[in-house]
XYZ file of C-alpha atoms in Angstrom:
305
model
C 9.441 -0.721 4.309
C 10.539 -3.886 5.684
C 13.744 -4.967 7.249
C 14.486 -7.867 9.543
C 11.344 -9.542 10.847
C 9.125 -6.823 9.408
C 10.093 -7.831 5.902
C 7.583 -10.658 5.982
C 4.673 -8.441 6.977
C 3.360 -8.265 3.450
C 3.267 -12.054 3.399
C 1.990 -12.796 6.877
C -0.306 -15.745 7.516
C 1.501 -17.808 4.907
C 0.651 -21.433 4.373
C 3.115 -23.792 5.995
C 3.558 -25.913 2.872
C 4.846 -23.136 0.610
C 8.003 -23.928 -1.353
C 10.843 -21.619 -2.477
C 9.867 -22.153 -6.118
C 6.269 -21.027 -5.489
C 5.531 -17.736 -7.210
C 4.463 -15.936 -4.037
C 7.718 -16.927 -2.347
C 9.796 -15.894 -5.329
C 8.093 -12.513 -5.392
C 8.734 -11.979 -1.698
C 12.404 -12.850 -1.940
C 12.996 -11.116 -5.249
C 11.523 -7.761 -4.227
C 13.108 -7.546 -0.781
C 15.789 -5.006 -1.693
C 13.549 -2.652 -3.657
C 10.896 -3.005 -0.965
C 13.373 -1.671 1.566
C 14.097 1.259 -0.723
C 10.395 2.045 -1.011
C 9.973 1.977 2.732
C 12.628 4.652 3.156
C 11.099 7.267 0.866
C 10.358 10.473 2.728
C 6.708 10.485 1.692
C 6.100 7.085 3.248
C 7.923 7.969 6.458
C 5.971 11.213 6.773
C 2.684 9.414 6.164
C 3.450 6.841 8.846
C 3.985 9.472 11.501
C 0.841 11.346 10.492
C 2.793 14.259 9.068
C 0.774 14.755 5.899
C -1.492 17.635 4.935
C -4.882 17.140 3.358
C -3.886 18.649 0.012
C -1.026 16.186 -0.414
C -3.184 13.281 0.735
C -5.760 14.251 -1.902
C -3.090 14.155 -4.609
C -2.087 10.711 -3.398
C -5.687 9.533 -3.721
C -5.800 10.919 -7.265
C -2.617 9.032 -8.167
C -4.154 5.830 -6.823
C -7.336 6.463 -8.790
C -5.504 6.655 -12.110
C -3.340 3.651 -11.206
C -6.229 1.399 -10.221
C -8.389 2.530 -13.120
C -5.639 1.416 -15.500
C -5.006 -1.823 -13.629
C -8.660 -2.773 -13.520
C -9.234 -1.880 -17.168
C -6.484 -4.323 -18.100
C -7.760 -6.924 -15.667
C -11.179 -6.741 -17.322
C -9.533 -7.021 -20.729
C -7.685 -10.161 -19.626
C -10.137 -11.721 -17.176
C -10.376 -14.861 -19.307
C -6.664 -15.192 -19.952
C -5.537 -18.598 -18.569
C -2.660 -17.013 -16.673
C -4.868 -14.439 -14.976
C -8.413 -15.828 -14.792
C -7.833 -17.638 -11.451
C -6.975 -14.259 -9.889
C -10.060 -12.434 -11.126
C -11.887 -11.152 -8.032
C -13.585 -7.904 -9.075
C -16.231 -7.843 -6.326
C -13.655 -8.465 -3.633
C -10.702 -6.398 -4.825
C -11.425 -3.704 -7.384
C -10.742 -0.234 -5.992
C -11.331 2.392 -8.672
C -14.985 3.006 -7.772
C -14.144 3.393 -4.100
C -11.384 5.822 -5.041
C -13.848 7.800 -7.174
C -16.077 8.163 -4.113
C -13.120 9.322 -2.044
C -12.143 11.908 -4.657
C -15.734 13.181 -4.798
C -15.645 13.596 -1.021
C -12.499 15.734 -1.256
C -13.144 17.618 -4.505
C -16.932 17.718 -4.813
C -19.324 16.547 -7.546
C -17.304 18.218 -10.317
C -14.145 16.322 -9.358
C -13.462 14.967 -12.837
C -12.693 18.461 -14.115
C -10.418 19.222 -11.171
C -7.943 16.356 -11.269
C -5.215 15.311 -13.675
C -2.709 12.513 -13.989
C 0.746 13.534 -12.794
C 3.868 12.703 -14.787
C 5.074 9.921 -12.473
C 1.601 8.407 -12.275
C 1.318 8.589 -16.053
C 4.460 6.458 -16.384
C 2.949 3.874 -14.033
C -0.349 3.873 -15.938
C 1.398 3.512 -19.294
C 3.368 0.515 -18.043
C 0.218 -1.202 -16.778
C -1.533 -0.689 -20.127
C 1.523 -1.910 -22.018
C 1.657 -5.080 -19.949
C -2.077 -5.725 -20.253
C -2.014 -5.386 -24.011
C 1.326 -6.980 -24.877
C 2.174 -9.476 -22.122
C -0.876 -10.128 -19.898
C 0.791 -12.667 -17.628
C 2.783 -9.800 -16.119
C -0.460 -8.321 -14.799
C -0.132 -10.920 -12.053
C 2.834 -9.018 -10.637
C 0.988 -5.688 -10.620
C -2.202 -7.130 -9.142
C -0.374 -9.019 -6.423
C 1.814 -6.054 -5.531
C -1.142 -3.693 -5.164
C -3.989 -5.774 -3.775
C -2.070 -7.859 -1.273
C -0.546 -4.631 -0.005
C -3.978 -3.079 0.371
C -5.107 -5.992 2.495
C -1.910 -6.131 4.551
C -1.292 -2.516 5.519
C -4.375 -0.617 4.459
C -6.088 -0.633 7.834
C -2.995 0.796 9.530
C -2.858 3.656 7.049
C -6.595 4.224 7.325
C -6.228 4.916 11.033
C -3.234 7.176 10.506
C -5.020 9.218 7.817
C -8.278 9.381 9.724
C -6.599 10.787 12.808
C -4.028 13.012 11.121
C -6.552 14.623 8.776
C -9.483 14.536 11.212
C -11.687 12.700 8.733
C -15.187 11.497 9.671
C -15.267 8.317 11.783
C -17.981 7.000 9.430
C -15.368 6.452 6.704
C -15.969 9.225 4.172
C -12.818 9.897 2.194
C -11.409 6.483 3.110
C -13.569 4.040 1.150
C -10.447 2.838 -0.639
C -9.415 1.009 2.509
C -12.753 -0.759 3.030
C -13.126 -4.173 1.362
C -16.824 -4.881 1.748
C -16.600 -8.228 -0.048
C -13.781 -9.606 2.122
C -14.683 -10.699 5.630
C -11.322 -12.272 6.480
C -8.250 -10.648 4.900
C -6.097 -13.484 6.234
C -8.181 -16.174 4.557
C -8.484 -14.226 1.320
C -4.746 -13.615 1.075
C -4.126 -17.319 1.573
C -6.614 -18.087 -1.199
C -5.022 -15.533 -3.529
C -1.498 -16.834 -2.934
C -2.711 -20.382 -3.452
C -4.291 -19.434 -6.777
C -1.067 -17.705 -7.829
C 1.062 -20.683 -6.927
C -1.205 -22.994 -8.904
C -0.743 -21.058 -12.153
C 1.008 -23.206 -14.738
C 4.092 -21.064 -15.268
C 7.630 -22.089 -16.137
C 10.626 -20.825 -14.211
C 11.513 -18.181 -16.780
C 8.007 -16.696 -16.612
C 8.170 -16.600 -12.820
C 11.464 -14.741 -13.054
C 9.901 -12.250 -15.445
C 7.093 -11.733 -12.950
C 9.609 -10.977 -10.214
C 11.319 -8.475 -12.502
C 7.953 -6.839 -13.239
C 7.132 -6.602 -9.536
C 10.468 -4.846 -9.021
C 9.531 -2.457 -11.815
C 6.196 -1.801 -10.086
C 8.113 -0.826 -6.940
C 10.299 1.544 -8.964
C 7.233 3.175 -10.475
C 5.648 3.568 -7.054
C 8.830 5.111 -5.699
C 8.727 7.694 -8.495
C 5.182 8.596 -7.464
C 6.266 8.917 -3.815
C 9.207 11.120 -4.755
C 6.980 13.300 -6.911
C 4.490 13.713 -4.060
C 7.310 14.534 -1.680
C 8.565 17.273 -4.013
C 5.066 18.729 -4.253
C 4.672 18.508 -0.498
C 7.713 20.703 0.077
C 5.703 23.627 -1.290
C 2.553 22.907 0.731
C 2.339 24.227 4.325
C 2.125 21.262 6.646
C -0.788 21.025 9.028
C -0.026 20.092 12.607
C -1.562 16.649 12.684
C -0.811 15.649 16.256
C -0.014 17.812 19.254
C 2.292 15.129 20.589
C 4.733 15.555 17.710
C 6.463 18.367 19.586
C 7.868 15.796 21.973
C 10.019 14.352 19.184
C 11.862 17.511 18.195
C 15.137 16.296 19.648
C 15.013 13.334 17.295
C 15.404 15.527 14.246
C 12.075 14.384 12.850
C 13.271 10.793 12.497
C 10.218 8.795 13.534
C 12.210 5.556 13.460
C 13.796 6.781 16.699
C 10.400 7.009 18.338
C 8.550 3.688 18.279
C 6.148 5.088 20.870
C 4.716 7.538 18.365
C 4.166 4.912 15.687
C 2.457 2.670 18.215
C 0.262 5.542 19.342
C -0.747 6.367 15.790
C -1.744 2.731 15.214
C -3.865 2.495 18.342
C -7.580 2.720 17.776
C -8.408 4.228 21.151
C -7.202 5.054 24.642
C -4.429 7.286 23.324
C -3.520 8.939 26.601
C -3.300 5.672 28.490
C -1.323 3.970 25.737
C 1.096 6.889 25.672
C 1.697 6.738 29.420
C 2.192 2.990 29.295
C 4.533 3.251 26.329
C 6.719 5.866 27.967
C 6.942 3.762 31.097
C 7.994 0.702 29.142
C 10.515 2.680 27.112
C 12.460 3.541 30.235
C 13.714 -0.048 30.239
C 16.093 -1.568 27.633
C 13.866 -4.595 27.059
C 10.888 -2.351 26.495
C 12.859 -0.297 24.000
C 13.659 -3.400 21.963
C 10.043 -4.567 22.012
C 8.721 -1.212 20.889
C 11.358 -0.909 18.177
C 10.267 -4.303 16.877
C 6.636 -3.222 16.969
C 7.443 -0.113 14.976
C 9.406 -2.100 12.399
C 6.438 -4.417 11.873
C 4.053 -1.480 11.555
C 6.309 0.227 9.042
C 6.520 -2.985 7.049
C 2.748 -3.234 6.804
C 2.419 0.309 5.563
C 5.261 0.049 3.082
C 3.831 -3.094 1.558
C 0.568 -1.229 1.085
C 2.006 2.055 -0.098
C 4.727 0.868 -2.356
């Protein structure tokens, strides 16, 4: 979900001495086009504007659970591999236990008997296992794509989900977004990118990693499309009374930067809304808010992809 200046949102806080041949830079440049495609899936756009019902959100959490369980099984299998060991941060990054807690919150103590792996998610899981068992260096692409996205856009999506679904302010159902072992996402992302760029990889291997990251985007898009198809048969809950103001926009949230900004705000909604509408009466204000929305969308897409 990133175009223009927002395209760099998944790579914000970059070190100044990065070079074009560094792996993190190659991944950013090489996945730009598919990243833009991911950002334009209907599921992602609906999520951003808070237009998601609890049942569909729960299915999304289940998909993430199977994905991260597979990823972290393969990471454990390859934690001593020379091309992955420097990126082994289980205490800081691993998500499958947090996702299990979230699923228990939504489904109850017997949750394991109530969930199953969807077809699109199964394809993603199978690819992760194949990579981990046959070509472990490619795990770098999957780990980077997922975890750096979690740290970049996760907090934005946490606020959207919490407000749209009226979840407890104490965090139940949203443990996935809470990284207890990371006190500074900015510093950790810089460390992770530095470790990636220090891996002793030849140019051909780096290119294969870019290709695998693109494949990861494709697999994520399939999951989004599958969720969107399921969502068409689920009655949507009204997640925000203010959505009625956007009817003339045909449901296209990209035409309403005010709403995206409001959804991202942590408090003072009424005041922020009044201020936003005042600013939007002026052309300069419209440009500023459009830019803000683009950056917000980029953060979420990098996380969701």
